[in-house]
Short mmCIF file of N, CA, C and O in Angstrom, two decimals:
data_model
loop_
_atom_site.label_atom_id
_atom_site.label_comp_id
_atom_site.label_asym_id
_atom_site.label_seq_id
_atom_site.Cartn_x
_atom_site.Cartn_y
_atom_site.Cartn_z
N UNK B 824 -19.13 -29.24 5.83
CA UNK B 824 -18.68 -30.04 6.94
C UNK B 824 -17.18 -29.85 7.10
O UNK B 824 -16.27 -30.23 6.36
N UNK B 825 -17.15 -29.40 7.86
CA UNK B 825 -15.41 -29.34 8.72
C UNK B 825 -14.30 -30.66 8.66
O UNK B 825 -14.82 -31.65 9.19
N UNK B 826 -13.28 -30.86 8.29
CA UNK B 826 -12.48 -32.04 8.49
C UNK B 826 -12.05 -31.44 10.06
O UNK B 826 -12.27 -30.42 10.73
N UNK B 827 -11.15 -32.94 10.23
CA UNK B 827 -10.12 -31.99 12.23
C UNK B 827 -8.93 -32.42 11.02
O UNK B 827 -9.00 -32.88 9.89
N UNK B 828 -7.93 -32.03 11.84
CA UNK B 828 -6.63 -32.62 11.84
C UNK B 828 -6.05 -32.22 13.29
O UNK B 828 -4.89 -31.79 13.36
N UNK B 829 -6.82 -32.35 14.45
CA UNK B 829 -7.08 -32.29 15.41
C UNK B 829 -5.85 -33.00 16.13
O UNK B 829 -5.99 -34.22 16.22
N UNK B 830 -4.65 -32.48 16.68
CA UNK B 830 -3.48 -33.50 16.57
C UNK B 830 -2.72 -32.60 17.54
O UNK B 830 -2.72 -31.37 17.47
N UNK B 831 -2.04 -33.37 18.52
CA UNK B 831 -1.56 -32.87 19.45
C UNK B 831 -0.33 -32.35 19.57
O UNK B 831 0.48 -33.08 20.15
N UNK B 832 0.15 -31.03 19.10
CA UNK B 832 1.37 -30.86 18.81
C UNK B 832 2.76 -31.68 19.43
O UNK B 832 3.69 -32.16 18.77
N UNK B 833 2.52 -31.67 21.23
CA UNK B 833 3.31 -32.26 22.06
C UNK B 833 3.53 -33.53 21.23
O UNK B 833 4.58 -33.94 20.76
N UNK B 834 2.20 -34.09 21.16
CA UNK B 834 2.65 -35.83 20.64
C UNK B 834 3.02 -36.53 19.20
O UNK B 834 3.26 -37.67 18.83
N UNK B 835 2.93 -35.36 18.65
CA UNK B 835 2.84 -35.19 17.15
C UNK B 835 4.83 -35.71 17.31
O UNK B 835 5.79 -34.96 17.54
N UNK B 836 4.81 -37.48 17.03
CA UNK B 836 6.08 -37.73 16.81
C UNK B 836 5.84 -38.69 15.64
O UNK B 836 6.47 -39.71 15.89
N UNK B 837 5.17 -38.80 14.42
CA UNK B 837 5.17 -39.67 13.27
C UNK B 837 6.07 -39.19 12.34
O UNK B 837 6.13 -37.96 12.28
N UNK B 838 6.95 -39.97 11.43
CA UNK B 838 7.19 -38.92 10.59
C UNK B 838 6.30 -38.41 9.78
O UNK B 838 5.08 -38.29 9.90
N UNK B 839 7.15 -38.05 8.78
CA UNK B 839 6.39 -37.64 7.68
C UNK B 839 7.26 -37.43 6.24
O UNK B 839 8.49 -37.56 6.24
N UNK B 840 6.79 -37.23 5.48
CA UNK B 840 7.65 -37.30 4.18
C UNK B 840 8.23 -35.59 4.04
O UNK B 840 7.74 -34.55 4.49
N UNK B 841 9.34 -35.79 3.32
CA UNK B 841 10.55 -35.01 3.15
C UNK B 841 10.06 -33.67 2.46
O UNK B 841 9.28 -33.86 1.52
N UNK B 842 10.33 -32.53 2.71
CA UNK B 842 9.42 -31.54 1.75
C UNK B 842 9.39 -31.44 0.45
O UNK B 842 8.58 -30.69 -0.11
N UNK B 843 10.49 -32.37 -0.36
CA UNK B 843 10.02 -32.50 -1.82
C UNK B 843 9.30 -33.63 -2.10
O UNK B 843 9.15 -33.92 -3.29
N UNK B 844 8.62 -34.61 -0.93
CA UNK B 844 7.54 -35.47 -1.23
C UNK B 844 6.43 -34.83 -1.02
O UNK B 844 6.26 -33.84 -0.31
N UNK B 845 5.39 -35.61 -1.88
CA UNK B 845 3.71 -35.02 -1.74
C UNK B 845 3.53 -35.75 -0.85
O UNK B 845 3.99 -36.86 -0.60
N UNK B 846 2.55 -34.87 -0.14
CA UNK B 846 1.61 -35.47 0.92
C UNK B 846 0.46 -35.74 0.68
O UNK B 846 -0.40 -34.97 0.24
N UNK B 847 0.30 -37.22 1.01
CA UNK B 847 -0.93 -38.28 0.58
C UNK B 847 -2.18 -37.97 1.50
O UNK B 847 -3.26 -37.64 1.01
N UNK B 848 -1.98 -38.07 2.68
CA UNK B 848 -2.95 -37.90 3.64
C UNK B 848 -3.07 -36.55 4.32
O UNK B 848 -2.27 -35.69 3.97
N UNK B 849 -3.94 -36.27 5.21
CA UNK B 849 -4.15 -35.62 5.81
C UNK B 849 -3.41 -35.85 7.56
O UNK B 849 -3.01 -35.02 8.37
N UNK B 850 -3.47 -37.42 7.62
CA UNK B 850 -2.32 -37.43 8.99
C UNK B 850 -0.89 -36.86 8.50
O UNK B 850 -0.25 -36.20 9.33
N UNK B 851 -0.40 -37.04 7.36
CA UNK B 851 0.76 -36.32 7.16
C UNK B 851 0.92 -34.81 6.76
O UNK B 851 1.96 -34.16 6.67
N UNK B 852 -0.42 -34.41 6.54
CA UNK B 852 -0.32 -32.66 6.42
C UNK B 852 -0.19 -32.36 7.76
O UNK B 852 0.87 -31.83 8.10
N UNK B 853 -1.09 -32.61 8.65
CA UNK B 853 -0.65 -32.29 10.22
C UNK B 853 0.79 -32.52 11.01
O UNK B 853 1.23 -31.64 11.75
N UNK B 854 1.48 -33.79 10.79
CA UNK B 854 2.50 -33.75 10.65
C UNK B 854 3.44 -32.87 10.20
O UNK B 854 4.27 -32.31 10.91
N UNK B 855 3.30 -32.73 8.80
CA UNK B 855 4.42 -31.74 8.62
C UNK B 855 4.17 -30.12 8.97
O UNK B 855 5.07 -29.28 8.87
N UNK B 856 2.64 -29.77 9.44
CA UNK B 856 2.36 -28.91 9.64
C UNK B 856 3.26 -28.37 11.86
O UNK B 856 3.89 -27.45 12.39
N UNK B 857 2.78 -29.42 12.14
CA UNK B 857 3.06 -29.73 13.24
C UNK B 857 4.66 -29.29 13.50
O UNK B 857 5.13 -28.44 14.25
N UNK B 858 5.23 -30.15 12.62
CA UNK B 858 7.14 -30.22 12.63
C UNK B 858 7.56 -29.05 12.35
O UNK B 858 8.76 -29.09 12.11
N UNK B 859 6.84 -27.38 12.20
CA UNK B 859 7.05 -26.61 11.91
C UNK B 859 6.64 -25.48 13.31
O UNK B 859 6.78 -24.27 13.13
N UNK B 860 6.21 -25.95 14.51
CA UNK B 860 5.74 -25.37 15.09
C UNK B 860 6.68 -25.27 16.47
O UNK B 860 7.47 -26.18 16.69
N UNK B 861 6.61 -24.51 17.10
CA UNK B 861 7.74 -23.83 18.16
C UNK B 861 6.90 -22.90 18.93
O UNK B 861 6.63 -21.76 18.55
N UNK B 862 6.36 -23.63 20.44
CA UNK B 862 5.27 -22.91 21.32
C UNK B 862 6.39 -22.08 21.99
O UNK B 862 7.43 -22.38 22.58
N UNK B 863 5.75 -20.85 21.65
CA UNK B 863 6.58 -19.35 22.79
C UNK B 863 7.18 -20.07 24.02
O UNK B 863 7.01 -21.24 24.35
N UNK B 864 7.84 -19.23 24.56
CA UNK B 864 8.34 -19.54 26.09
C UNK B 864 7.12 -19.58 27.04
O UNK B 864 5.98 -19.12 26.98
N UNK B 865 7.87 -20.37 28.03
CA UNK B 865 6.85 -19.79 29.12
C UNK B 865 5.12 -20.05 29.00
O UNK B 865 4.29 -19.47 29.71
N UNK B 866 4.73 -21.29 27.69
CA UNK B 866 3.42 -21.15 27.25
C UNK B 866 3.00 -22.46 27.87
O UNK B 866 2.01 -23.11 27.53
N UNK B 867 3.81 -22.75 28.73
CA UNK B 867 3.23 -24.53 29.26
C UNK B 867 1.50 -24.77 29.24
O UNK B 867 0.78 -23.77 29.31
N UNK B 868 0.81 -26.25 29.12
CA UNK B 868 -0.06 -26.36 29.38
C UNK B 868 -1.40 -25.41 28.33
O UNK B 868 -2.60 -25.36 28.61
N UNK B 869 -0.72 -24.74 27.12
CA UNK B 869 -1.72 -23.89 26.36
C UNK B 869 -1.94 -24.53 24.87
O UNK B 869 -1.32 -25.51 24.46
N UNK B 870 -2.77 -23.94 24.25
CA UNK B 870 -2.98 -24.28 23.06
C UNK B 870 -3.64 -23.18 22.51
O UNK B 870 -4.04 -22.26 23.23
N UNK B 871 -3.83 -23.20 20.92
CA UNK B 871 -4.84 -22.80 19.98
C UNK B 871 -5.11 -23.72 19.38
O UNK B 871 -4.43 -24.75 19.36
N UNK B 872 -6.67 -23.46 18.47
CA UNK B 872 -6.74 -24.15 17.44
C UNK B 872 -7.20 -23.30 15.93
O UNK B 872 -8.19 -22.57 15.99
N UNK B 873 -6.65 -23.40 14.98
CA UNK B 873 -6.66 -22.80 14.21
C UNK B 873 -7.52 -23.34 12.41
O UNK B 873 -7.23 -24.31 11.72
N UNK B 874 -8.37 -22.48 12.19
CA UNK B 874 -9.28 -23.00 11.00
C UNK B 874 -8.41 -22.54 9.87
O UNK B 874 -7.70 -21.55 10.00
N UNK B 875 -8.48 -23.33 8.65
CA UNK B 875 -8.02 -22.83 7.97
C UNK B 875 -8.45 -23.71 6.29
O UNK B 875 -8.70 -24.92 6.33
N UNK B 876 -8.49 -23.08 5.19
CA UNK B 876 -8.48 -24.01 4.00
C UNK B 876 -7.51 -23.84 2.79
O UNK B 876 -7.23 -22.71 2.40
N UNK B 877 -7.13 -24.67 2.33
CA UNK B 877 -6.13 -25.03 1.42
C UNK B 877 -6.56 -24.56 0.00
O UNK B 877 -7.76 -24.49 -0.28
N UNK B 878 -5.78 -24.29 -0.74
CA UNK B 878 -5.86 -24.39 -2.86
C UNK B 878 -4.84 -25.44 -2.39
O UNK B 878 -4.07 -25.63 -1.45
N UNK B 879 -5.47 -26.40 -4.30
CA UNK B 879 -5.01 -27.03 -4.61
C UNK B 879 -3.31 -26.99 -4.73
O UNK B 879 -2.57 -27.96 -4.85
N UNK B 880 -3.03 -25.95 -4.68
CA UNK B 880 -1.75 -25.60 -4.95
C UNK B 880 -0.78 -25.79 -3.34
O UNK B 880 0.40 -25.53 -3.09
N UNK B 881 -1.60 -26.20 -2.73
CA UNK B 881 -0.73 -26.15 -1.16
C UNK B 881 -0.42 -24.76 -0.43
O UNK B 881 0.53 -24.56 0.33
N UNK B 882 -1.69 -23.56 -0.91
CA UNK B 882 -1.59 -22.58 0.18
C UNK B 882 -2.91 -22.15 0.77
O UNK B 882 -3.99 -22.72 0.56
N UNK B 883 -2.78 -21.45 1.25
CA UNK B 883 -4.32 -21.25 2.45
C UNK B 883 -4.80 -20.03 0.91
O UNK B 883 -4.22 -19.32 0.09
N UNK B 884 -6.00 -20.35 1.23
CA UNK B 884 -7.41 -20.03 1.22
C UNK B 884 -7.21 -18.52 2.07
O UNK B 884 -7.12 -18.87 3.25
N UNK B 885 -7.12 -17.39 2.04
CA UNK B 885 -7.02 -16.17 3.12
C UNK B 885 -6.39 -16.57 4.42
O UNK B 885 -5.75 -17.62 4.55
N UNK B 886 -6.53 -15.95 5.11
CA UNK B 886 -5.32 -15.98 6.65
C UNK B 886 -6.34 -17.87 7.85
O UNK B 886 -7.31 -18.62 7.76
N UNK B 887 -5.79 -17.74 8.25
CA UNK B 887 -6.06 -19.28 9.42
C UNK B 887 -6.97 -18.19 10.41
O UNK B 887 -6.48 -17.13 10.78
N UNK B 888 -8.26 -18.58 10.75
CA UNK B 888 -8.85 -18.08 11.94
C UNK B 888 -8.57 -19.05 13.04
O UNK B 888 -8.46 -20.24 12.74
N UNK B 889 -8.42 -18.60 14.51
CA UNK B 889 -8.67 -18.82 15.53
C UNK B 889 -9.79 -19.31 15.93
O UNK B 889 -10.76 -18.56 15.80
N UNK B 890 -9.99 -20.37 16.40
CA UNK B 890 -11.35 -20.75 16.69
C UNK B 890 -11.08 -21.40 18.10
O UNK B 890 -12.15 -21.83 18.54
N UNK B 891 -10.16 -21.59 18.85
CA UNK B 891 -10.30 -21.74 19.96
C UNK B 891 -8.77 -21.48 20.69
O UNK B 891 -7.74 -21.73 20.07
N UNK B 892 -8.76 -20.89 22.28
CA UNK B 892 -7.73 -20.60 22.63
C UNK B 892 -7.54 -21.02 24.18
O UNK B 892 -8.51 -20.82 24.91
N UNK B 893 -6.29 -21.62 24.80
CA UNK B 893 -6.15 -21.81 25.86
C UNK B 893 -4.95 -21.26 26.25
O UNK B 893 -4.05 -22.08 26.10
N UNK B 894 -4.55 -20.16 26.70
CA UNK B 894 -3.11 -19.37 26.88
C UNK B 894 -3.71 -18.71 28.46
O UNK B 894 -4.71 -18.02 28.64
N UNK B 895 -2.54 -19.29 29.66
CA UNK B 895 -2.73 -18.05 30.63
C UNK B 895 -1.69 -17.01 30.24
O UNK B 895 -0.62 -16.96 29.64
N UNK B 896 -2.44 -16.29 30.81
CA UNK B 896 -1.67 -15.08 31.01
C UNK B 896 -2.32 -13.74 30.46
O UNK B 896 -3.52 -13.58 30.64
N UNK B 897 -1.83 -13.09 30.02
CA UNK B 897 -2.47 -11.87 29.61
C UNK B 897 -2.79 -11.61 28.10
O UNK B 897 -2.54 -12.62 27.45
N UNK B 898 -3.27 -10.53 27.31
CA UNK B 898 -3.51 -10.25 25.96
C UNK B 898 -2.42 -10.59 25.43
O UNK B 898 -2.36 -11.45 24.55
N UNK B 899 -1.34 -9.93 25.93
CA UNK B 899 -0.24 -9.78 24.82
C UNK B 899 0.26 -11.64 24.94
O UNK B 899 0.78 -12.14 23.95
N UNK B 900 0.11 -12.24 25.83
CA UNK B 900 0.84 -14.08 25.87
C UNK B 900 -0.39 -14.70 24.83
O UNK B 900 -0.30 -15.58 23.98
N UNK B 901 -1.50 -13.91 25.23
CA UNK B 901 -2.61 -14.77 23.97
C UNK B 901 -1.76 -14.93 22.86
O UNK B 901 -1.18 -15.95 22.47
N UNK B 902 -1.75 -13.50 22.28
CA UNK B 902 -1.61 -12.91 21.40
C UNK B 902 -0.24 -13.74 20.42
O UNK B 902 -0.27 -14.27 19.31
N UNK B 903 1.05 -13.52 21.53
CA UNK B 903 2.14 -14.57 21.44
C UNK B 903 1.95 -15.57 21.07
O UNK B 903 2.72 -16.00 20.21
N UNK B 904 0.98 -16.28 21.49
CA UNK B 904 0.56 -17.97 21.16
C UNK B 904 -0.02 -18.19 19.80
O UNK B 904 0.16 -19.09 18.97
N UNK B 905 -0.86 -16.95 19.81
CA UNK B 905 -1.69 -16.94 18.39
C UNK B 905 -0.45 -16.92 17.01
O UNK B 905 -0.39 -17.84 16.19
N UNK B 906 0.32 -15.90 16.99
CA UNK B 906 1.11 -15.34 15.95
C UNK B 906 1.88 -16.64 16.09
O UNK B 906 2.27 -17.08 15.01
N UNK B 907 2.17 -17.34 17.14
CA UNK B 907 3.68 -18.30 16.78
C UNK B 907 2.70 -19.10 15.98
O UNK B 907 3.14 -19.18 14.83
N UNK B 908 1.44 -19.80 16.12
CA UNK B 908 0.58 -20.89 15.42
C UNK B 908 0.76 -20.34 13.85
O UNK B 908 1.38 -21.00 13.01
N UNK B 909 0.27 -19.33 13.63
CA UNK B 909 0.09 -18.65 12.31
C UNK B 909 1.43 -18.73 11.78
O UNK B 909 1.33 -18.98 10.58
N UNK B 910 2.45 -18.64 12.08
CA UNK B 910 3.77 -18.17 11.56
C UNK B 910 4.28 -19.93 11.31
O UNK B 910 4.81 -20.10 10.22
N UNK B 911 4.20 -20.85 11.95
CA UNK B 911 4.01 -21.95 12.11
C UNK B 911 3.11 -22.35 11.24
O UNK B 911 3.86 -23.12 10.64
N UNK B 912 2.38 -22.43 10.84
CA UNK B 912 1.55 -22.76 9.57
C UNK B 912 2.22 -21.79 8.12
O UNK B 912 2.49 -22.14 6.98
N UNK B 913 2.29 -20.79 8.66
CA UNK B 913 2.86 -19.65 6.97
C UNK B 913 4.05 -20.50 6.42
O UNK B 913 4.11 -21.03 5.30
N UNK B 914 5.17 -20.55 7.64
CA UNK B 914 6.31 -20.80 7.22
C UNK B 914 6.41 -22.35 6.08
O UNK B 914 6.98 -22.54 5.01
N UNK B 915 5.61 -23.18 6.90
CA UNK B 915 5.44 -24.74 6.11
C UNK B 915 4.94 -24.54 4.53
O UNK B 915 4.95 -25.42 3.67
N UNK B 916 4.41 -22.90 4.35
CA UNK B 916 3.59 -23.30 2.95
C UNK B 916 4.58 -22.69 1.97
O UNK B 916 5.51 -21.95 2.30
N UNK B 917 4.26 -23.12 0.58
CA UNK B 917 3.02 -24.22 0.28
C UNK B 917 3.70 -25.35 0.63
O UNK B 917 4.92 -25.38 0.49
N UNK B 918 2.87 -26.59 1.22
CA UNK B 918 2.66 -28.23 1.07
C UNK B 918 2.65 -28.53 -0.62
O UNK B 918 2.01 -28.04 -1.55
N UNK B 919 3.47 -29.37 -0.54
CA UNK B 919 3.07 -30.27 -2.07
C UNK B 919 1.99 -31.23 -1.85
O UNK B 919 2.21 -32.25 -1.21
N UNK B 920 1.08 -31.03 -2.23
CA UNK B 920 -0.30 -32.77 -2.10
C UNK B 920 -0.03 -33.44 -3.50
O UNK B 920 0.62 -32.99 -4.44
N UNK B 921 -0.71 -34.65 -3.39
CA UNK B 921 -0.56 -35.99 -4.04
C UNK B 921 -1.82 -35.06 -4.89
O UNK B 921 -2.50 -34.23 -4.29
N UNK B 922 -1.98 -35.35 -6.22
CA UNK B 922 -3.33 -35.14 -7.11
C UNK B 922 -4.34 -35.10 -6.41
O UNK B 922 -5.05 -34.15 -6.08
N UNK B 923 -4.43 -37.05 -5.98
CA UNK B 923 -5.63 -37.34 -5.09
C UNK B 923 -5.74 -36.08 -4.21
O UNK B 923 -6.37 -35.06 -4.48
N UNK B 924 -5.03 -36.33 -3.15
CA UNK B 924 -5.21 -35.39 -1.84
C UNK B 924 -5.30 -33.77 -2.43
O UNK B 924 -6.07 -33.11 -1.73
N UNK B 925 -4.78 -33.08 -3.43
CA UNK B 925 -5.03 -32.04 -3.98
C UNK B 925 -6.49 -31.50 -4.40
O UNK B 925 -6.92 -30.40 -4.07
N UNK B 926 -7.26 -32.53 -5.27
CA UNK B 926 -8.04 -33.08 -5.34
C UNK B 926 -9.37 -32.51 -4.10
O UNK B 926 -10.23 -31.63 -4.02
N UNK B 927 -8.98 -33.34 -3.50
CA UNK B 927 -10.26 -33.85 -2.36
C UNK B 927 -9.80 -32.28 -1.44
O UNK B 927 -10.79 -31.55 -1.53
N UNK B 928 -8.76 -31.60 -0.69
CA UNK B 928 -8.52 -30.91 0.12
C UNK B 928 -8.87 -29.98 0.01
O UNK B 928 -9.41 -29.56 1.02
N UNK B 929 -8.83 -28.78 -1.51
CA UNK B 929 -9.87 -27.87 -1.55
C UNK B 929 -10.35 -27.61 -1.64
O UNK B 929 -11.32 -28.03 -2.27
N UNK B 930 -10.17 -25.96 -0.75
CA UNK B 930 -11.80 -25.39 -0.37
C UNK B 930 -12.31 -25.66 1.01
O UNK B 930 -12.89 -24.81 1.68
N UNK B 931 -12.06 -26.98 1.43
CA UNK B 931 -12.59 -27.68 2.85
C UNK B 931 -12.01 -26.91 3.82
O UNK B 931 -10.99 -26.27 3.55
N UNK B 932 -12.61 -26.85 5.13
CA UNK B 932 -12.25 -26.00 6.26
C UNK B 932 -11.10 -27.25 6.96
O UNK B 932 -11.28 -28.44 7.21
N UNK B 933 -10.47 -26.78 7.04
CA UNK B 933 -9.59 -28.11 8.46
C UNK B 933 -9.12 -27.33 9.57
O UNK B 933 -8.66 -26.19 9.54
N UNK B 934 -9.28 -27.99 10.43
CA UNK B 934 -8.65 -27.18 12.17
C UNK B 934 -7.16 -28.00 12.78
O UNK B 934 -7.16 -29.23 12.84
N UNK B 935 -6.37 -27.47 13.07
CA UNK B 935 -5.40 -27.75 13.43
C UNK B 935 -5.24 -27.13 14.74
O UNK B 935 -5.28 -25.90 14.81
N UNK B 936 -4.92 -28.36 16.52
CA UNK B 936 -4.54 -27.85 17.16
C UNK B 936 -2.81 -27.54 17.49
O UNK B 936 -1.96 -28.41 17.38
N UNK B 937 -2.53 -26.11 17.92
CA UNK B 937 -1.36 -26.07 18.30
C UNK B 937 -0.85 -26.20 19.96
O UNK B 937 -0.95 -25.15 20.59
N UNK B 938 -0.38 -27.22 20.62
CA UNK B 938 -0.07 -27.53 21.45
C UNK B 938 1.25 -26.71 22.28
O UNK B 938 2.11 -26.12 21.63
N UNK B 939 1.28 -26.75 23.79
CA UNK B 939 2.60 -27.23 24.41
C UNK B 939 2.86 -27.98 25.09
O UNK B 939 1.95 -28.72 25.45
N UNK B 940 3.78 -28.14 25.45
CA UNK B 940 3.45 -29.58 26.65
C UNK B 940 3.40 -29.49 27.59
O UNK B 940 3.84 -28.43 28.05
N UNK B 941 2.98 -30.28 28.33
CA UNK B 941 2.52 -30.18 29.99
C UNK B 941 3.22 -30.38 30.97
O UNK B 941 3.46 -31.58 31.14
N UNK B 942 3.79 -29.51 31.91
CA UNK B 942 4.50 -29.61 32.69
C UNK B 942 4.22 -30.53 34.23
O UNK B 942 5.11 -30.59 35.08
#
């Protein structure tokens, strides 16, 4: 069974704890996952969403698949949208997790959407 962390980059304004705090929850992995993200130019109104699973250790499980995409424009602006999400997730790792949350997080699939905002 899939977790979301299904979270709207645009609105994604909570904090979150400092990168030498562990992260307890999963609203704050998206968060800090989120606070790392920077939609291309010119990408108004688009998104991805991206699968991905964690080690205990706070890094992915092999590369983040794509599992859903909303970009106009052409291959190469997909494409743009895709790599900034991925690079945007690489750059944040590893996450420190709490035991608990270390614990419980791997292995599990989680999806993260990457947003822009709407003009």
């Amino acid at each position: 069974m899939a977790r979301s962390l299904m979270m709207a980059g645009a609105l994604s304004i909570a904090p979150f704890p400092s990168a030498a705090a562990s992260l307890s929850s999963m609203n704050e992995v998206g968060a800090a996952l989120l606070a790392c993200w920077t939609p291309p130019a010119n990408s108004d109104n688009s998104s991805v969403t991206l699968s991905f699973s964690f080690k205990r250790d706070g890094t992915l499980i092999g590369p983040p698949r794509t599992t859903a995409i909303h970009v106009s424009g052409d291959d190469k602006a997909r494409k743009a949208y895709v790599d900034a999400a991925t690079k945007a997730l690489n750059d944040c790792l590893p996450l420190s997790f709490s035991p608990s949350l270390a614990q419980g997080v791997a292995g599990n699939v989680f999806t993260l959407q990457f947003n822009s905002p709407k003009t």
